[in-house]
PDB file of C-alpha atoms in Angstrom:
ATOM      1  CA  UNK A   1       0.000   0.000   0.000  1.00 75.00           C
ATOM      2  CA  UNK A   2       0.895   3.646  -0.269  1.00 79.00           C
ATOM      3  CA  UNK A   3       3.469   4.864   2.253  1.00 89.00           C
ATOM      4  CA  UNK A   4       4.517   8.412   3.047  1.00 94.00           C
ATOM      5  CA  UNK A   5       7.827   9.077   4.734  1.00 96.00           C
ATOM      6  CA  UNK A   6       9.328  12.241   6.136  1.00 97.00           C
ATOM      7  CA  UNK A   7      12.804  13.249   7.161  1.00 97.00           C
ATOM      8  CA  UNK A   8      14.149  14.335   9.490  1.00 97.00           C
ATOM      9  CA  UNK A   9      12.035  13.142  12.405  1.00 96.00           C
ATOM     10  CA  UNK A  10      13.291  15.968  14.616  1.00 96.00           C
ATOM     11  CA  UNK A  11      15.074  19.237  13.896  1.00 97.00           C
ATOM     12  CA  UNK A  12      16.435  21.717  16.393  1.00 97.00           C
ATOM     13  CA  UNK A  13      17.487  25.091  15.003  1.00 97.00           C
ATOM     14  CA  UNK A  14      18.596  28.414  16.355  1.00 97.00           C
ATOM     15  CA  UNK A  15      16.117  31.178  15.803  1.00 97.00           C
ATOM     16  CA  UNK A  16      16.915  32.802  12.483  1.00 97.00           C
ATOM     17  CA  UNK A  17      18.263  29.641  10.868  1.00 98.00           C
ATOM     18  CA  UNK A  18      16.526  27.967   7.956  1.00 98.00           C
ATOM     19  CA  UNK A  19      14.654  24.676   8.175  1.00 97.00           C
ATOM     20  CA  UNK A  20      13.673  22.087   5.582  1.00 98.00           C
ATOM     21  CA  UNK A  21      11.592  18.931   5.847  1.00 98.00           C
ATOM     22  CA  UNK A  22      11.299  16.367   3.072  1.00 98.00           C
ATOM     23  CA  UNK A  23       8.394  14.116   2.209  1.00 98.00           C
ATOM     24  CA  UNK A  24       8.549  11.030  -0.003  1.00 97.00           C
ATOM     25  CA  UNK A  25       5.761   8.796  -1.221  1.00 96.00           C
ATOM     26  CA  UNK A  26       6.088   5.207  -2.401  1.00 93.00           C
ATOM     27  CA  UNK A  27       3.561   5.943  -5.158  1.00 92.00           C
ATOM     28  CA  UNK A  28       2.717   8.836  -7.453  1.00 94.00           C
ATOM     29  CA  UNK A  29       0.405  11.342  -5.837  1.00 93.00           C
ATOM     30  CA  UNK A  30      -2.486  13.321  -7.267  1.00 91.00           C
ATOM     31  CA  UNK A  31      -1.886  16.025  -4.690  1.00 92.00           C
ATOM     32  CA  UNK A  32      -0.034  16.654  -1.485  1.00 94.00           C
ATOM     33  CA  UNK A  33      -1.036  18.728   1.492  1.00 95.00           C
ATOM     34  CA  UNK A  34       0.976  20.139   4.365  1.00 98.00           C
ATOM     35  CA  UNK A  35      -0.302  20.572   7.901  1.00 98.00           C
ATOM     36  CA  UNK A  36       1.163  22.082  11.046  1.00 98.00           C
ATOM     37  CA  UNK A  37       0.373  20.822  14.516  1.00 97.00           C
ATOM     38  CA  UNK A  38       1.378  22.875  17.521  1.00 97.00           C
ATOM     39  CA  UNK A  39       2.121  21.050  20.786  1.00 93.00           C
ATOM     40  CA  UNK A  40      -1.188  20.022  22.336  1.00 93.00           C
ATOM     41  CA  UNK A  41      -3.129  21.142  19.278  1.00 95.00           C
ATOM     42  CA  UNK A  42      -4.651  19.581  16.201  1.00 96.00           C
ATOM     43  CA  UNK A  43      -3.333  19.550  12.614  1.00 97.00           C
ATOM     44  CA  UNK A  44      -4.003  22.783  10.742  1.00 97.00           C
ATOM     45  CA  UNK A  45      -3.937  22.942   6.965  1.00 96.00           C
ATOM     46  CA  UNK A  46      -1.148  25.001   5.416  1.00 97.00           C
ATOM     47  CA  UNK A  47      -1.282  24.364   1.679  1.00 96.00           C
ATOM     48  CA  UNK A  48      -2.102  21.944  -1.130  1.00 94.00           C
ATOM     49  CA  UNK A  49       0.088  21.257  -4.171  1.00 95.00           C
ATOM     50  CA  UNK A  50      -1.353  19.635  -7.263  1.00 93.00           C
ATOM     51  CA  UNK A  51       0.860  20.229 -10.278  1.00 94.00           C
ATOM     52  CA  UNK A  52       4.152  18.556 -11.087  1.00 96.00           C
ATOM     53  CA  UNK A  53       7.030  20.854 -10.130  1.00 97.00           C
ATOM     54  CA  UNK A  54       4.705  23.304  -8.407  1.00 97.00           C
ATOM     55  CA  UNK A  55       6.203  25.847  -6.015  1.00 98.00           C
ATOM     56  CA  UNK A  56       4.113  27.910  -3.630  1.00 97.00           C
ATOM     57  CA  UNK A  57       5.159  30.484  -1.063  1.00 97.00           C
ATOM     58  CA  UNK A  58       3.507  31.693   2.098  1.00 96.00           C
ATOM     59  CA  UNK A  59       5.600  34.465   3.616  1.00 96.00           C
ATOM     60  CA  UNK A  60       8.697  32.631   4.940  1.00 98.00           C
ATOM     61  CA  UNK A  61       7.430  29.185   3.918  1.00 98.00           C
ATOM     62  CA  UNK A  62       8.191  27.661   0.521  1.00 98.00           C
ATOM     63  CA  UNK A  63       6.522  24.453  -0.617  1.00 98.00           C
ATOM     64  CA  UNK A  64       7.610  22.336  -3.565  1.00 98.00           C
ATOM     65  CA  UNK A  65       6.057  19.364  -5.338  1.00 97.00           C
ATOM     66  CA  UNK A  66       8.484  17.155  -7.205  1.00 97.00           C
ATOM     67  CA  UNK A  67       8.432  16.671 -10.954  1.00 96.00           C
ATOM     68  CA  UNK A  68       7.486  13.025 -10.550  1.00 95.00           C
ATOM     69  CA  UNK A  69       4.807  13.932  -7.999  1.00 95.00           C
ATOM     70  CA  UNK A  70       6.299  11.521  -5.479  1.00 96.00           C
ATOM     71  CA  UNK A  71       8.104  13.943  -3.221  1.00 97.00           C
ATOM     72  CA  UNK A  72       7.669  17.337  -1.666  1.00 98.00           C
ATOM     73  CA  UNK A  73       9.508  19.723   0.596  1.00 98.00           C
ATOM     74  CA  UNK A  74       8.746  22.533   2.994  1.00 98.00           C
ATOM     75  CA  UNK A  75      11.395  25.169   3.593  1.00 98.00           C
ATOM     76  CA  UNK A  76      11.163  27.830   6.270  1.00 98.00           C
ATOM     77  CA  UNK A  77      13.462  30.828   5.983  1.00 98.00           C
ATOM     78  CA  UNK A  78      14.717  32.540   9.130  1.00 98.00           C
ATOM     79  CA  UNK A  79      12.787  30.479  11.649  1.00 98.00           C
ATOM     80  CA  UNK A  80      10.944  32.123  14.498  1.00 97.00           C
ATOM     81  CA  UNK A  81       9.715  30.678  17.785  1.00 96.00           C
ATOM     82  CA  UNK A  82       6.201  30.768  16.368  1.00 97.00           C
ATOM     83  CA  UNK A  83       7.280  28.114  13.836  1.00 97.00           C
ATOM     84  CA  UNK A  84       7.587  25.499  16.588  1.00 97.00           C
ATOM     85  CA  UNK A  85       5.457  22.439  15.964  1.00 97.00           C
ATOM     86  CA  UNK A  86       5.225  19.274  13.924  1.00 98.00           C
ATOM     87  CA  UNK A  87       4.887  19.529  10.178  1.00 98.00           C
ATOM     88  CA  UNK A  88       3.042  16.739   8.374  1.00 98.00           C
ATOM     89  CA  UNK A  89       2.757  16.047   4.692  1.00 97.00           C
ATOM     90  CA  UNK A  90      -0.317  14.153   3.532  1.00 96.00           C
ATOM     91  CA  UNK A  91      -0.636  12.515   0.139  1.00 93.00           C
ATOM     92  CA  UNK A  92      -3.500  11.207  -1.918  1.00 89.00           C
ATOM     93  CA  UNK A  93      -2.916   8.623  -4.640  1.00 84.00           C
ATOM     94  CA  UNK A  94      -5.862   9.574  -6.806  1.00 78.00           C
ATOM     95  CA  UNK A  95      -8.718  11.982  -6.284  1.00 67.00           C
ATOM     96  CA  UNK A  96     -10.733   9.128  -4.849  1.00 70.00           C
ATOM     97  CA  UNK A  97      -8.118   7.708  -2.503  1.00 79.00           C
ATOM     98  CA  UNK A  98      -7.793   8.144   1.213  1.00 85.00           C
ATOM     99  CA  UNK A  99      -5.243  10.631   2.520  1.00 89.00           C
ATOM    100  CA  UNK A 100      -2.073   9.153   4.005  1.00 93.00           C
ATOM    101  CA  UNK A 101      -0.163  11.279   6.478  1.00 95.00           C
ATOM    102  CA  UNK A 102       3.569  11.117   6.967  1.00 96.00           C
ATOM    103  CA  UNK A 103       5.032  10.651  10.459  1.00 96.00           C
ATOM    104  CA  UNK A 104       5.894  14.346  10.697  1.00 97.00           C
ATOM    105  CA  UNK A 105       8.963  16.443  11.396  1.00 98.00           C
ATOM    106  CA  UNK A 106       9.064  18.044  14.820  1.00 97.00           C
ATOM    107  CA  UNK A 107      10.695  21.485  14.759  1.00 98.00           C
ATOM    108  CA  UNK A 108      12.170  23.104  17.842  1.00 97.00           C
ATOM    109  CA  UNK A 109      13.435  26.673  17.663  1.00 97.00           C
ATOM    110  CA  UNK A 110      15.978  27.828  20.196  1.00 95.00           C
ATOM    111  CA  UNK A 111      15.618  31.540  20.909  1.00 92.00           C
TER     112      UNK A 111
ATOM    113  CA  UNK B   1     -20.802  25.720  14.514  1.00 54.00           C
ATOM    114  CA  UNK B   2     -17.621  27.442  13.522  1.00 79.00           C
ATOM    115  CA  UNK B   3     -15.465  24.341  13.420  1.00 94.00           C
ATOM    116  CA  UNK B   4     -15.380  20.588  13.795  1.00 97.00           C
ATOM    117  CA  UNK B   5     -16.429  19.472  17.243  1.00 97.00           C
ATOM    118  CA  UNK B   6     -15.840  16.151  18.920  1.00 98.00           C
ATOM    119  CA  UNK B   7     -17.247  14.655  22.078  1.00 97.00           C
ATOM    120  CA  UNK B   8     -16.333  13.627  24.587  1.00 98.00           C
ATOM    121  CA  UNK B   9     -12.947  15.349  24.712  1.00 97.00           C
ATOM    122  CA  UNK B  10     -11.682  12.744  27.172  1.00 98.00           C
ATOM    123  CA  UNK B  11     -12.928   9.235  27.753  1.00 98.00           C
ATOM    124  CA  UNK B  12     -11.625   6.800  30.325  1.00 98.00           C
ATOM    125  CA  UNK B  13     -13.077   3.330  30.169  1.00 98.00           C
ATOM    126  CA  UNK B  14     -12.390  -0.115  31.454  1.00 97.00           C
ATOM    127  CA  UNK B  15     -11.176  -2.876  29.217  1.00 98.00           C
ATOM    128  CA  UNK B  16     -14.076  -4.735  27.637  1.00 98.00           C
ATOM    129  CA  UNK B  17     -16.470  -1.802  27.604  1.00 98.00           C
ATOM    130  CA  UNK B  18     -17.885  -0.277  24.419  1.00 98.00           C
ATOM    131  CA  UNK B  19     -17.295   3.383  23.606  1.00 98.00           C
ATOM    132  CA  UNK B  20     -18.891   5.752  21.097  1.00 98.00           C
ATOM    133  CA  UNK B  21     -17.022   8.801  19.883  1.00 98.00           C
ATOM    134  CA  UNK B  22     -18.943  11.568  18.200  1.00 98.00           C
ATOM    135  CA  UNK B  23     -17.913  13.999  15.477  1.00 98.00           C
ATOM    136  CA  UNK B  24     -19.904  17.015  14.364  1.00 98.00           C
ATOM    137  CA  UNK B  25     -18.365  18.335  11.116  1.00 97.00           C
ATOM    138  CA  UNK B  26     -18.530  21.806   9.674  1.00 95.00           C
ATOM    139  CA  UNK B  27     -21.994  22.399   8.269  1.00 94.00           C
ATOM    140  CA  UNK B  28     -22.158  21.624   4.577  1.00 91.00           C
ATOM    141  CA  UNK B  29     -18.957  19.604   4.458  1.00 93.00           C
ATOM    142  CA  UNK B  30     -19.392  16.546   2.283  1.00 92.00           C
ATOM    143  CA  UNK B  31     -16.441  14.457   3.429  1.00 92.00           C
ATOM    144  CA  UNK B  32     -15.716  13.263   6.935  1.00 95.00           C
ATOM    145  CA  UNK B  33     -12.611  11.399   8.047  1.00 96.00           C
ATOM    146  CA  UNK B  34     -11.626   9.497  11.148  1.00 98.00           C
ATOM    147  CA  UNK B  35      -7.992   9.193  12.211  1.00 98.00           C
ATOM    148  CA  UNK B  36      -6.135   7.773  15.164  1.00 98.00           C
ATOM    149  CA  UNK B  37      -3.029   9.583  16.322  1.00 96.00           C
ATOM    150  CA  UNK B  38      -0.491   8.152  18.704  1.00 92.00           C
ATOM    151  CA  UNK B  39       1.800  10.511  20.569  1.00 89.00           C
ATOM    152  CA  UNK B  40       4.591  11.696  18.319  1.00 88.00           C
ATOM    153  CA  UNK B  41       3.051  10.141  15.218  1.00 92.00           C
ATOM    154  CA  UNK B  42       1.056  11.351  12.264  1.00 94.00           C
ATOM    155  CA  UNK B  43      -2.690  10.821  11.961  1.00 96.00           C
ATOM    156  CA  UNK B  44      -3.394   7.229  10.961  1.00 96.00           C
ATOM    157  CA  UNK B  45      -6.306   6.844   8.543  1.00 95.00           C
ATOM    158  CA  UNK B  46      -9.245   4.802   9.820  1.00 97.00           C
ATOM    159  CA  UNK B  47     -12.202   5.488   7.540  1.00 96.00           C
ATOM    160  CA  UNK B  48     -13.989   8.191   5.599  1.00 93.00           C
ATOM    161  CA  UNK B  49     -17.434   9.130   4.350  1.00 94.00           C
ATOM    162  CA  UNK B  50     -18.880  11.112   1.504  1.00 92.00           C
ATOM    163  CA  UNK B  51     -22.296  12.246   2.655  1.00 94.00           C
ATOM    164  CA  UNK B  52     -23.682   9.153   4.416  1.00 96.00           C
ATOM    165  CA  UNK B  53     -21.754   6.618   2.353  1.00 95.00           C
ATOM    166  CA  UNK B  54     -18.693   5.008   3.874  1.00 95.00           C
ATOM    167  CA  UNK B  55     -16.169   5.154   1.033  1.00 92.00           C
ATOM    168  CA  UNK B  56     -13.190   3.440   2.588  1.00 93.00           C
ATOM    169  CA  UNK B  57     -12.882   1.566   5.860  1.00 94.00           C
ATOM    170  CA  UNK B  58      -9.599  -0.127   5.132  1.00 93.00           C
ATOM    171  CA  UNK B  59      -7.894   1.597   8.039  1.00 94.00           C
ATOM    172  CA  UNK B  60     -10.165   0.194  10.731  1.00 97.00           C
ATOM    173  CA  UNK B  61      -7.877  -2.106  12.745  1.00 96.00           C
ATOM    174  CA  UNK B  62     -10.362  -4.950  13.240  1.00 95.00           C
ATOM    175  CA  UNK B  63     -14.062  -5.718  13.425  1.00 96.00           C
ATOM    176  CA  UNK B  64     -14.382  -4.169  16.881  1.00 98.00           C
ATOM    177  CA  UNK B  65     -14.209  -0.789  15.162  1.00 98.00           C
ATOM    178  CA  UNK B  66     -17.127   0.602  13.187  1.00 98.00           C
ATOM    179  CA  UNK B  67     -18.324   3.987  12.045  1.00 98.00           C
ATOM    180  CA  UNK B  68     -21.503   5.482  10.717  1.00 98.00           C
ATOM    181  CA  UNK B  69     -22.814   8.769   9.390  1.00 97.00           C
ATOM    182  CA  UNK B  70     -26.492   7.999   8.868  1.00 96.00           C
ATOM    183  CA  UNK B  71     -27.707  11.436   7.784  1.00 94.00           C
ATOM    184  CA  UNK B  72     -24.550  12.667   6.155  1.00 93.00           C
ATOM    185  CA  UNK B  73     -23.667  14.996   8.990  1.00 95.00           C
ATOM    186  CA  UNK B  74     -22.767  13.781  12.481  1.00 97.00           C
ATOM    187  CA  UNK B  75     -20.643  10.655  12.631  1.00 98.00           C
ATOM    188  CA  UNK B  76     -20.019   8.126  15.360  1.00 98.00           C
ATOM    189  CA  UNK B  77     -16.980   5.895  15.723  1.00 98.00           C
ATOM    190  CA  UNK B  78     -17.743   2.900  17.919  1.00 98.00           C
ATOM    191  CA  UNK B  79     -15.202   0.638  19.517  1.00 98.00           C
ATOM    192  CA  UNK B  80     -16.573  -2.547  21.012  1.00 98.00           C
ATOM    193  CA  UNK B  81     -14.903  -4.565  23.769  1.00 98.00           C
ATOM    194  CA  UNK B  82     -12.143  -2.007  24.166  1.00 98.00           C
ATOM    195  CA  UNK B  83      -8.576  -3.119  24.756  1.00 97.00           C
ATOM    196  CA  UNK B  84      -5.658  -1.219  26.254  1.00 97.00           C
ATOM    197  CA  UNK B  85      -4.012  -0.959  22.848  1.00 96.00           C
ATOM    198  CA  UNK B  86      -7.005   1.119  21.683  1.00 97.00           C
ATOM    199  CA  UNK B  87      -5.830   3.987  23.894  1.00 97.00           C
ATOM    200  CA  UNK B  88      -5.015   6.933  21.632  1.00 97.00           C
ATOM    201  CA  UNK B  89      -6.212  10.303  20.377  1.00 98.00           C
ATOM    202  CA  UNK B  90      -9.058   9.849  17.904  1.00 98.00           C
ATOM    203  CA  UNK B  91      -9.422  12.722  15.486  1.00 98.00           C
ATOM    204  CA  UNK B  92     -12.167  13.638  13.101  1.00 98.00           C
ATOM    205  CA  UNK B  93     -11.765  15.938  10.109  1.00 97.00           C
ATOM    206  CA  UNK B  94     -14.143  17.261   7.491  1.00 95.00           C
ATOM    207  CA  UNK B  95     -13.676  18.788   4.087  1.00 92.00           C
ATOM    208  CA  UNK B  96     -15.912  20.635   1.726  1.00 88.00           C
ATOM    209  CA  UNK B  97     -15.666  18.192  -1.155  1.00 76.00           C
ATOM    210  CA  UNK B  98     -13.356  15.250  -1.559  1.00 56.00           C
ATOM    211  CA  UNK B  99     -12.863  14.751  -5.287  1.00 57.00           C
ATOM    212  CA  UNK B 100     -12.126  18.342  -6.094  1.00 58.00           C
ATOM    213  CA  UNK B 101      -9.120  20.557  -6.070  1.00 61.00           C
ATOM    214  CA  UNK B 102     -10.240  22.098  -2.811  1.00 65.00           C
ATOM    215  CA  UNK B 103     -10.199  19.406  -0.142  1.00 81.00           C
ATOM    216  CA  UNK B 104      -8.507  21.040   2.803  1.00 90.00           C
ATOM    217  CA  UNK B 105      -9.262  19.043   5.915  1.00 94.00           C
ATOM    218  CA  UNK B 106     -10.429  20.790   9.063  1.00 96.00           C
ATOM    219  CA  UNK B 107      -9.610  18.822  12.172  1.00 97.00           C
ATOM    220  CA  UNK B 108     -11.527  18.670  15.405  1.00 97.00           C
ATOM    221  CA  UNK B 109      -9.868  18.829  18.839  1.00 97.00           C
ATOM    222  CA  UNK B 110      -9.917  15.039  19.161  1.00 97.00           C
ATOM    223  CA  UNK B 111     -11.100  12.581  21.782  1.00 98.00           C
ATOM    224  CA  UNK B 112      -8.426  11.227  24.097  1.00 98.00           C
ATOM    225  CA  UNK B 113      -9.370   7.630  24.843  1.00 98.00           C
ATOM    226  CA  UNK B 114      -7.773   5.791  27.739  1.00 97.00           C
ATOM    227  CA  UNK B 115      -8.559   2.140  28.291  1.00 97.00           C
ATOM    228  CA  UNK B 116      -7.638   0.874  31.725  1.00 96.00           C
TER     229      UNK B 116
END
C-alpha cells in the first residue's frame, strides 16, 4: 500500500536559521497537502500542491512538489519561535483515494 | 458551529467496555474522516465518508471498530470490547468536497481515549 515518509524526524534550530523537511511517497500522488500541529493542538492545513514541479510560497514558507509527484519539501526561511510544531505532509494517490499522512517532522526553535 | 467538534474530549473506560465517539463536522462539508493519532506520530487513517456513504474503511484495525454517518452529517466511531491498545487520540476531520481541487481538511480537537 501507499506509504509516506518524512525526514528528518526531529530538527532543532537556532532562531533565524533555515529549516527544511522532506516528504517522499512510495507511489505517485495526485496532490499533497501540508499541515502544522502545535504542541497540544490539532493539525491545521497550510497548503495543497497539485501540479508537477509546483512551487508555492507563504511568507517565509516555501513548498515544492516534485516533478514526478512523489516527493515534496517545505522550507522555512529565518525560523521564528512561532514556527515550533510538527509539520506533516499528507498525500493522496488519486482523487478518490484516502489521505495518508507522513510521520511528521518536529521542529524546535531555540531563541 | 464554527469548526469541527468532537465529544467527549476525554474518555476513560475499562477494558471490555464499548465506547462511542462523536464527530460534528462543519456544516455543509461533504467528506468526513476518522484518524487515530499516537503521541509523536502522524494521523493514521481509519475510515472516511462522503455524505452518508462510507467510502473506505480499510484503516479500521479490526471488526471491533465501526463507524456510521447515517444522515450525512454527524458521525459516530464505535469501539466494542475495548482493549488497552485502543488507547489513543481519535481525530475527526471534514472537508468541503473530496474529489475536487479544494479538499482542505479541518480537524476537530480530538477525543483522548484511555482504556484501563
